[in-house]
Coordinates of C-alpha atoms and ligand atoms in Angstrom, one line a residue:
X240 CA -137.1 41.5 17.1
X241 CA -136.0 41.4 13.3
X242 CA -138.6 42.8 11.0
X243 CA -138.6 40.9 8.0
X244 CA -137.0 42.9 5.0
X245 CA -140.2 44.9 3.2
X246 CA -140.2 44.4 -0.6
X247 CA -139.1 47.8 -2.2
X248 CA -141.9 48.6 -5.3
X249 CA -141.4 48.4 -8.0
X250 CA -142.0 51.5 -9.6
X251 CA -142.1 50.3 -13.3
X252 CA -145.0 47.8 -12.3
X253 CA -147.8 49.9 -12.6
X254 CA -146.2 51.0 -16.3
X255 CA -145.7 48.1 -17.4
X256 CA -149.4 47.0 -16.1
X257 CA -151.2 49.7 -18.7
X258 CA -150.1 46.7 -21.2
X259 CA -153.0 45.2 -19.4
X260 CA -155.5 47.4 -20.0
X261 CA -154.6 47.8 -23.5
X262 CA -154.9 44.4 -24.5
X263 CA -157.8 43.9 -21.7
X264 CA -159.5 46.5 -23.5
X265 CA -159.0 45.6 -27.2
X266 CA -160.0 42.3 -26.1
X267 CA -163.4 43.4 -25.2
X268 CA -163.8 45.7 -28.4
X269 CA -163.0 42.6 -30.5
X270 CA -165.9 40.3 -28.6
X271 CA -168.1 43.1 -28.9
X272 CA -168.0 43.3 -32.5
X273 CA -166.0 46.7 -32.7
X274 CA -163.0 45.1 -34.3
X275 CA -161.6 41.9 -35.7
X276 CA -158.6 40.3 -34.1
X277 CA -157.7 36.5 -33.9
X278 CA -154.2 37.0 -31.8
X279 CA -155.2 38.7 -29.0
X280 CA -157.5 36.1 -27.3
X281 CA -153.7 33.9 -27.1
X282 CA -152.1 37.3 -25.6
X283 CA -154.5 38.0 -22.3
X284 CA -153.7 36.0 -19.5
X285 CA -157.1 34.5 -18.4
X286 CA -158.5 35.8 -21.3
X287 CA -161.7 33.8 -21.0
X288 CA -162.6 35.3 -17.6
X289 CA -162.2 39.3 -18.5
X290 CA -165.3 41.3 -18.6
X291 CA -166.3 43.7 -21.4
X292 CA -165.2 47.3 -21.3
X293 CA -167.6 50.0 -21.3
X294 CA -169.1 51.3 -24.6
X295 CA -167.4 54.7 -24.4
X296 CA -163.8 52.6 -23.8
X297 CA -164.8 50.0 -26.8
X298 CA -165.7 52.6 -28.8
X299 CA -162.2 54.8 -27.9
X300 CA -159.9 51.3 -28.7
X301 CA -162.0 51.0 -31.8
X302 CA -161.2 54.3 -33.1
X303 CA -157.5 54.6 -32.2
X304 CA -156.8 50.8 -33.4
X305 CA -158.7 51.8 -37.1
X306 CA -156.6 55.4 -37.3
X307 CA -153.0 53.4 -36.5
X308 CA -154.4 50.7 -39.1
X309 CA -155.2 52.7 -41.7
X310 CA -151.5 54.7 -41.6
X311 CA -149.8 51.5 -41.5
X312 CA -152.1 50.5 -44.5
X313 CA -150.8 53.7 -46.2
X314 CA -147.3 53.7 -45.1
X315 CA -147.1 50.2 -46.5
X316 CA -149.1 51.2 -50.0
X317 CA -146.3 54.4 -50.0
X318 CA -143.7 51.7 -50.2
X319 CA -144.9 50.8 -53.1
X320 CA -144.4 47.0 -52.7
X321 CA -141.1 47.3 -51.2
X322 CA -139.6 45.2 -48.3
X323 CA -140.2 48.0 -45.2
X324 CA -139.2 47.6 -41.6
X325 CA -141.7 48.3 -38.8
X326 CA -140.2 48.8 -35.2
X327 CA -142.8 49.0 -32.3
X328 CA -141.4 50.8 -29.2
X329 CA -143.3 49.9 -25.8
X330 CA -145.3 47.3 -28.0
X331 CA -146.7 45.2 -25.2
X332 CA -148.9 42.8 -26.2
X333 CA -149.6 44.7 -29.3
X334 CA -150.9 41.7 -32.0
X335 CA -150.3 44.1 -35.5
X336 CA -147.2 41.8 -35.8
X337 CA -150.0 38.8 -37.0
X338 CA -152.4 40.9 -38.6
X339 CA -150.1 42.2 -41.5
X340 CA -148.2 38.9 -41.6
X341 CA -151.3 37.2 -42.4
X342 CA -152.8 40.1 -44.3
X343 CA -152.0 41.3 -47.8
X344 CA -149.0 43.3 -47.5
X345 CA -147.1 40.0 -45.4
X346 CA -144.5 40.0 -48.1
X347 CA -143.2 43.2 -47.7
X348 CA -142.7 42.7 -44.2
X349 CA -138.6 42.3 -43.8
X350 CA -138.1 43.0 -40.2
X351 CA -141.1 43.7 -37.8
X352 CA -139.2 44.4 -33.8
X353 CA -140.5 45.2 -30.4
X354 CA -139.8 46.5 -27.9
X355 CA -140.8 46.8 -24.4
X356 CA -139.6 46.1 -20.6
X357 CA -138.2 42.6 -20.1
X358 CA -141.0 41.4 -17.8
X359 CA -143.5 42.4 -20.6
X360 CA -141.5 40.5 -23.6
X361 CA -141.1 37.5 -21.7
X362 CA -144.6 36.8 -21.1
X363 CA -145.2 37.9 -24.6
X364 CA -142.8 35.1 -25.7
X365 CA -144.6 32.4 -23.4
X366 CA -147.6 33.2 -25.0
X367 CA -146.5 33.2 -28.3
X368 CA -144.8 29.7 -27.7
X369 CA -147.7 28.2 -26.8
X370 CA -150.1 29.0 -29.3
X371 CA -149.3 27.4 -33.1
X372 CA -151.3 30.0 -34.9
X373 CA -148.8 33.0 -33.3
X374 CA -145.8 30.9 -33.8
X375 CA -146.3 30.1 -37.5
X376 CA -146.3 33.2 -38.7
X377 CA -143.1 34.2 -37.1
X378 CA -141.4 34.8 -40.5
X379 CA -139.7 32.4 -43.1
X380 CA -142.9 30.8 -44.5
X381 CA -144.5 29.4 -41.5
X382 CA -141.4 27.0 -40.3
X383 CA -140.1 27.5 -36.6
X384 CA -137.1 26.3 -37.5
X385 CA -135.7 29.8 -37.5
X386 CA -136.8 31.0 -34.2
X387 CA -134.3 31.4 -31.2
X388 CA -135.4 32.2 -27.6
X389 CA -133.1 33.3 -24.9
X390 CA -131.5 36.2 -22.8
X391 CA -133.4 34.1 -20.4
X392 CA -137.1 33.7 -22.0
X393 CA -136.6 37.5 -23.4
X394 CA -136.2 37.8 -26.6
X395 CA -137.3 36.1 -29.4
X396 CA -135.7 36.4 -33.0
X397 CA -137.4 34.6 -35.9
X398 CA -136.8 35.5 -39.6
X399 CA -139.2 38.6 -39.8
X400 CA -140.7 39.3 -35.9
X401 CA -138.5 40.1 -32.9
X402 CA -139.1 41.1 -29.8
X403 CA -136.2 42.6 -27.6
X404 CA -136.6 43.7 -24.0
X405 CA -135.3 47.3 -23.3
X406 CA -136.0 50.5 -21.6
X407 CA -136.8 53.1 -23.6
X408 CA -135.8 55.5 -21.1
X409 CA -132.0 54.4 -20.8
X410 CA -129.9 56.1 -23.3
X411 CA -130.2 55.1 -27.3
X412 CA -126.6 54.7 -27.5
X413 CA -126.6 52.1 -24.9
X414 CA -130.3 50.5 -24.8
X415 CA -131.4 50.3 -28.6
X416 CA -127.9 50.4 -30.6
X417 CA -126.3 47.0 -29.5
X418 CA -129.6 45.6 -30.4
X419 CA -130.6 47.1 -33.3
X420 CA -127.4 49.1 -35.3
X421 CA -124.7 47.1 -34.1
X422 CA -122.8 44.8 -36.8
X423 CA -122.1 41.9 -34.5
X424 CA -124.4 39.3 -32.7
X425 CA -126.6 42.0 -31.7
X426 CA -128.8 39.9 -29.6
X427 CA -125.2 39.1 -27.8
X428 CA -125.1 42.0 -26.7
X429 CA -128.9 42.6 -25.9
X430 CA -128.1 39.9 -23.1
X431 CA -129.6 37.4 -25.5
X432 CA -126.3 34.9 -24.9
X433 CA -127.7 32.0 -26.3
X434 CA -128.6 33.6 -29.1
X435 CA -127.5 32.9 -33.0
X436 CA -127.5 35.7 -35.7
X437 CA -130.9 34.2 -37.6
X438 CA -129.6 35.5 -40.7
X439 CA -126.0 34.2 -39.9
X440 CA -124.6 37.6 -41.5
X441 CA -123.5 40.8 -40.7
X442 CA -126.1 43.3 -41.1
X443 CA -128.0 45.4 -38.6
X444 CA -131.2 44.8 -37.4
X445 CA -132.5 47.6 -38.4
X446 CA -131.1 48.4 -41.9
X447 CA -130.7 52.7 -42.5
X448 CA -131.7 51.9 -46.3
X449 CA -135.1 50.1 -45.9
X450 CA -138.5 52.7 -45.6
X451 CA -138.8 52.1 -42.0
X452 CA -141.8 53.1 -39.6
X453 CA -142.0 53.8 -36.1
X454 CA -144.7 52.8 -33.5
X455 CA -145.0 54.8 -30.6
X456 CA -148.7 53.5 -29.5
X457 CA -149.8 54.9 -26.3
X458 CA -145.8 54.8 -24.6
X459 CA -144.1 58.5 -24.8
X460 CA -146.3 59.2 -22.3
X461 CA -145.1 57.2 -19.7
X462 CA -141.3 58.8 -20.0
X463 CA -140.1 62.4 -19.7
X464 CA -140.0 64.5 -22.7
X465 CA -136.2 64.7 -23.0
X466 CA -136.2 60.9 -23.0
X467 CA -138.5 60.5 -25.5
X468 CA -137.1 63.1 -27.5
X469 CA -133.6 61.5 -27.2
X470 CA -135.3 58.0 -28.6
X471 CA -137.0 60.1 -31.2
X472 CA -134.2 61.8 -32.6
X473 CA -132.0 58.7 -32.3
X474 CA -133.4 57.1 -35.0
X475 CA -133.8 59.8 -37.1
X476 CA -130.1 60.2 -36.4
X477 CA -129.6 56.6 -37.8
X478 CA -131.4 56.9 -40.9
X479 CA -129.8 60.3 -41.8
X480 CA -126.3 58.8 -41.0
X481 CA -126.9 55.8 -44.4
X482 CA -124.8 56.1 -47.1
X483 CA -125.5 58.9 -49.9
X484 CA -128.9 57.9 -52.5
X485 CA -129.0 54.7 -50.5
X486 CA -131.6 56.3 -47.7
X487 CA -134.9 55.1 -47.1
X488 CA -137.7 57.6 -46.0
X489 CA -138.9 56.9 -42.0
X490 CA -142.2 57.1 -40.6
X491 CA -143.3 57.4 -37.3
X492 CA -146.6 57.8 -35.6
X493 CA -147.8 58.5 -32.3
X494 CA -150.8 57.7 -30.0
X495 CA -151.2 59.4 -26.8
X496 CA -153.5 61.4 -24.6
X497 CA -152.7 65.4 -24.6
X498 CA -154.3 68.5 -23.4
X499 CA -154.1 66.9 -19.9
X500 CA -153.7 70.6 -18.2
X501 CA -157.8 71.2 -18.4
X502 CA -160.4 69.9 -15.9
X503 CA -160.8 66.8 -17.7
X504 CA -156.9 65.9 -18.0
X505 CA -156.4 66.6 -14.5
X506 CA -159.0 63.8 -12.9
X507 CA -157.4 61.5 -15.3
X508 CA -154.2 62.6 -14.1
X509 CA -155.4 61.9 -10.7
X510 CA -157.2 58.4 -11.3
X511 CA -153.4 57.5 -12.7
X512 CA -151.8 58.8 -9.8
X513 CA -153.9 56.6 -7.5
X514 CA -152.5 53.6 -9.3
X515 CA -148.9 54.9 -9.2
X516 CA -148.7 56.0 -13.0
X517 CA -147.6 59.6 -13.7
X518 CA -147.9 61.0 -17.3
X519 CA -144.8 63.4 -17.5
X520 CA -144.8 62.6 -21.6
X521 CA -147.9 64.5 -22.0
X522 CA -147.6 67.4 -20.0
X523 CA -145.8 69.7 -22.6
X524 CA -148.2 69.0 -25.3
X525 CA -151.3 70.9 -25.0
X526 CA -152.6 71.1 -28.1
X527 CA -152.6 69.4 -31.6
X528 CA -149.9 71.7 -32.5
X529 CA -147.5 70.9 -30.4
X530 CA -147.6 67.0 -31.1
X531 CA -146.8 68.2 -34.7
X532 CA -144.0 70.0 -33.5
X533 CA -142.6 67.5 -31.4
X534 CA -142.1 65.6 -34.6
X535 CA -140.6 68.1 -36.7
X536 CA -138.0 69.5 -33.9
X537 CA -136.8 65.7 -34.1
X538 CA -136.1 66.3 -37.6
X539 CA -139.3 65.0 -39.3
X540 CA -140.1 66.8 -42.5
X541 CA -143.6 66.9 -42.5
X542 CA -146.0 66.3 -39.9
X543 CA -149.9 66.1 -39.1
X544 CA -151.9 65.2 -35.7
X545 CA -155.6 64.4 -35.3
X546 CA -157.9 63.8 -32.0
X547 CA -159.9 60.4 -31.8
X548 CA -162.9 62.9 -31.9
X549 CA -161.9 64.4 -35.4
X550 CA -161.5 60.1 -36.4
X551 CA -164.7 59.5 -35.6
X552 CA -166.4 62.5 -36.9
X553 CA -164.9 62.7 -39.8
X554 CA -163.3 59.9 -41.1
X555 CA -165.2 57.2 -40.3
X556 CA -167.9 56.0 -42.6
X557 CA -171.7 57.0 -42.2
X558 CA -172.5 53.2 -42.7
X559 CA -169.7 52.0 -40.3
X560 CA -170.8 54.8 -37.9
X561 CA -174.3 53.6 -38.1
X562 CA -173.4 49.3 -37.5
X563 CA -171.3 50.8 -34.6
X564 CA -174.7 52.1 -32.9
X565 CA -176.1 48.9 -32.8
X566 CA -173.7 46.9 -31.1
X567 CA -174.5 48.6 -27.5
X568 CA -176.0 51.4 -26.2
X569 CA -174.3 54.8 -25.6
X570 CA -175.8 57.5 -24.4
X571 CA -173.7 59.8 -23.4
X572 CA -172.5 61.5 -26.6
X573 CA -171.3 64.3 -25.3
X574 CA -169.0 62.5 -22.3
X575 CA -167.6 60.3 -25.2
X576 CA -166.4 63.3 -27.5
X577 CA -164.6 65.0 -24.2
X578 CA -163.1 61.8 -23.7
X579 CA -161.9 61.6 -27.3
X580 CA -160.6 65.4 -27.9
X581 CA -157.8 63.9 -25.4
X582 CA -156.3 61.4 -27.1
X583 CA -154.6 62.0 -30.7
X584 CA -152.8 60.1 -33.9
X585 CA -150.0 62.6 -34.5
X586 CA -147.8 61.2 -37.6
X587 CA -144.9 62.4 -39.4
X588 CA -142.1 61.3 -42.2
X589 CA -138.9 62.5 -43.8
X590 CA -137.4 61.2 -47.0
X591 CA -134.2 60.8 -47.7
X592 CA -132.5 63.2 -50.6
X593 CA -133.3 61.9 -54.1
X594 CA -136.2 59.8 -52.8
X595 CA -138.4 60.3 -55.9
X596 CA -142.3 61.3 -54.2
X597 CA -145.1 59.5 -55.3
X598 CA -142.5 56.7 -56.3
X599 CA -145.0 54.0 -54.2
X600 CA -148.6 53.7 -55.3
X601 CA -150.6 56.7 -53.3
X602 CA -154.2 55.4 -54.1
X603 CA -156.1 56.5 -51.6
X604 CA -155.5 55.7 -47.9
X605 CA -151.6 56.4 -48.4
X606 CA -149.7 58.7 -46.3
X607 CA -150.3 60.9 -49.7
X608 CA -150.2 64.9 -50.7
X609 CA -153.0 66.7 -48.7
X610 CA -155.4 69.3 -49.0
X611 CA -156.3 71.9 -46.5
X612 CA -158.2 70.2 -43.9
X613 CA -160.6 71.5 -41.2
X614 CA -159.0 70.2 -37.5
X615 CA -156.3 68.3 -38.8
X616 CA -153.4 70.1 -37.9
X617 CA -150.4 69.8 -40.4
X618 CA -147.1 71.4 -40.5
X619 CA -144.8 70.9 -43.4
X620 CA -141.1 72.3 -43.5
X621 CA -140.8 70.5 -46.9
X622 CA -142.8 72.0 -49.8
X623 CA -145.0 69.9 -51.6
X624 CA -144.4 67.4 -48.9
X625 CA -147.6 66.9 -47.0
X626 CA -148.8 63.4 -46.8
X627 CA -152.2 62.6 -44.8
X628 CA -153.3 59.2 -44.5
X629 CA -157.5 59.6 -44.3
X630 CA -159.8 60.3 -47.1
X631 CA -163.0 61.8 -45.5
X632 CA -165.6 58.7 -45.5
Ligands
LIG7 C1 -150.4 51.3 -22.6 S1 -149.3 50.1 -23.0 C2 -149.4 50.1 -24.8 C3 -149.0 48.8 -25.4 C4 -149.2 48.7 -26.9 N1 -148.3 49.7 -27.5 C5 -150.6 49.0 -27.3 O1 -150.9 50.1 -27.7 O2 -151.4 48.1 -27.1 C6 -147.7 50.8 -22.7 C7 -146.5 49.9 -23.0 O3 -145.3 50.6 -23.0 C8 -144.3 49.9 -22.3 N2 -143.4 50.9 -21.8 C9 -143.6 52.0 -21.1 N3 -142.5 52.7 -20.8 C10 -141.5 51.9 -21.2 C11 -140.1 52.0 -21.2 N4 -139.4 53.0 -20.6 N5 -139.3 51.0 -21.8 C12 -139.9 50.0 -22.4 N6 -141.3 49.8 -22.5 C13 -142.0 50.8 -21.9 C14 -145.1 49.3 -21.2 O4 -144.4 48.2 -20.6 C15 -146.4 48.8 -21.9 O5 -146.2 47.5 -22.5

């Protein structure tokens, strides 16, 4: 007589499963040789039972994971040996946290924070509490004694690395500013409760005055474009709004498929749509162009975008190229380029007034002053602002 209640979906699920595939994925580019990652092994459930990826998926993972590398590399040499901040929006089980805090640039790490939907941080968090290597390198020289878990297993602050749970599509104002801007006990106010103030001071999480880069790694996508412009701008907003000659430039770069409104973007757009994900991020952005754009509108000075296709053809070494033949067979050449002129690296920065250019070290592989380049598109509003982050191999 009663049917039992059905279980509404939930319609963030599938989202927040693409986490999956990403680490699934890097996972499998990391036991076939593509790529070297300790960490992520600790952050895939059943990590021991996945099955490698295809070639043409290792080989896309290994060229979008060496692009965001090598901009991080160069946003950390513009720095110039300075503390920076790093925040990593949709971060998922993202491990870059461990690879620059036990790489050469660890001490200029001050604040590395993620962010992603609650379910996502709080298995993050289990994993990271169960495996020693992850949880020393939390910040403050290896000791755990400065990391805090709570808002019920969601967020984690340590010295350097927190993770906070959020989504990105509420409002700024209301999402990311009690966490990150406010003054008080911001985890408080994140619905951390149980949370201390690691630093047992007053400042922000995110300091305005400290060269700060944003992540957006495969997650813009997922919300509408006025939401992701709103997130965007927010934080431009915040970094504008620090006191006079105290600013800090801020980065940000972007992964994410585009171009989706051609024959190939639309039977991806229908494989997603059979698991329940929609892609309304990437429908206004149909070329390289526009992905610069979407930058600059936000109030970036300068900005440049290039497809995974333009990585591998041009700016990854002859010899790397050649030790990435031999690790499996691909032999469709041709299906593998279609697949990468849809996914880009779009990047952009703005300095604060009086920020003296070229004041960090721009040896090559810094976000430094370009030349004209074939297929790389580049916009600058800023003259003598350009900064490109590849050196042709
Ligand atoms: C494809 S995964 C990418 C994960 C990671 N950035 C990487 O590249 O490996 C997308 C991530 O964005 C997160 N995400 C998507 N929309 C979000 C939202 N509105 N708020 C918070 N996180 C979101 C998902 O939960 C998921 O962890």
């Amino acid at each position: 007589m009663f049917e039992p209640p059905t279980k509404i979906p939930d319609p963030d699920a599938p989202i927040r499963a693409t986490d999956n595939d990403a680490a699934i994925a890097r996972l499998s580019a990391v036991r076939k040789g593509y790529l070297i990652d300790p960490y992520i092994a600790a952050l895939v459930p059943r990590a021991h039972l996945q099955q490698p990826r295809a070639p043409l998926i290792n080989i896309g993972t290994y060229l979008r994971s060496r692009g965001i590398d090598h901009l991080v590399d160069g946003w950390l040499r513009l720095a110039g040996g300075r503390k920076v901040q790093i925040v990593s929006l949709g971060a998922g089980s993202d491990t870059r946290y461990w690879r620059l805090a036990n790489g050469p640039h660890a001490a200029q790490l001050q604040r590395y924070i993620e962010i992603d939907f609650a379910e996502n941080t709080s298995r993050k968090i289990m994993s990271i509490r169960k495996n020693r290597v992850l949880n020393a390198a939390l910040g403050n020289g290896g000791s755990a004694d400065n990391v805090f878990v709570g808002g019920g297993g969601t967020v984690l602050r340590a010295p350097v690395y927190n993770l906070f749970p959020a989504d990105l599509r509420s409002p700024p104002a209301t999402s990311l500013a009690p966490i990150l801007t406010s003054r008080s006990a911001a985890a408080g106010n994140a619905g951390a409760g149980d949370i201390h103030d690691v630093d047992d001071d007053e400042r922000p999480m995110l300091s305005p005055t400290l060269p700060t880069l944003l992540l957006f790694e495969c997650v813009l996508a997922y919300m509408d474009p006025a939401g992701s412009d709103a997130l965007v701008r927010w934080f431009v907003d915040y970094f504008v709004s620090a006191p006079p000659h105290a600013g800090a430039p801020l980065g940000a770069i972007v992964y994410e498929m585009f171009k989706l409104n051609d024959a190939f973007g639309r039977v991806m757009l229908n494989n997603l749509k059979s698991r329940n994900v929609s892609l309304p991020g990437a429908e206004p952005y149909r070329d390289l162009a526009s992905l610069s754009r979407r930058l600059l509108d936000s109030g970036f000075a300068t900005a440049q975008a290039v497809t995974l296709r333009e990585v591998r053809r041009r700016y990854v070494e002859p010899r790397e190229l050649q030790r990435l033949a031999q690790l499996e067979l691909l032999d469709e050449v041709e299906e593998l380029e279609l697949v990468l002129d849809h996914y880009a690296i779009s990047w952009g920065v703005r300095f604060p007034e009086g920020w003296r250019e070229g004041g960090g070290d721009n040896a090559k592989g810094g976000w430094e002053k370009t030349r004209k380049r074939r297929n790389v598109h580049s916009i600058a509003r800023r003259q003598g602002g350009m900064w490109v982050p590849y050196e042709p191999g």
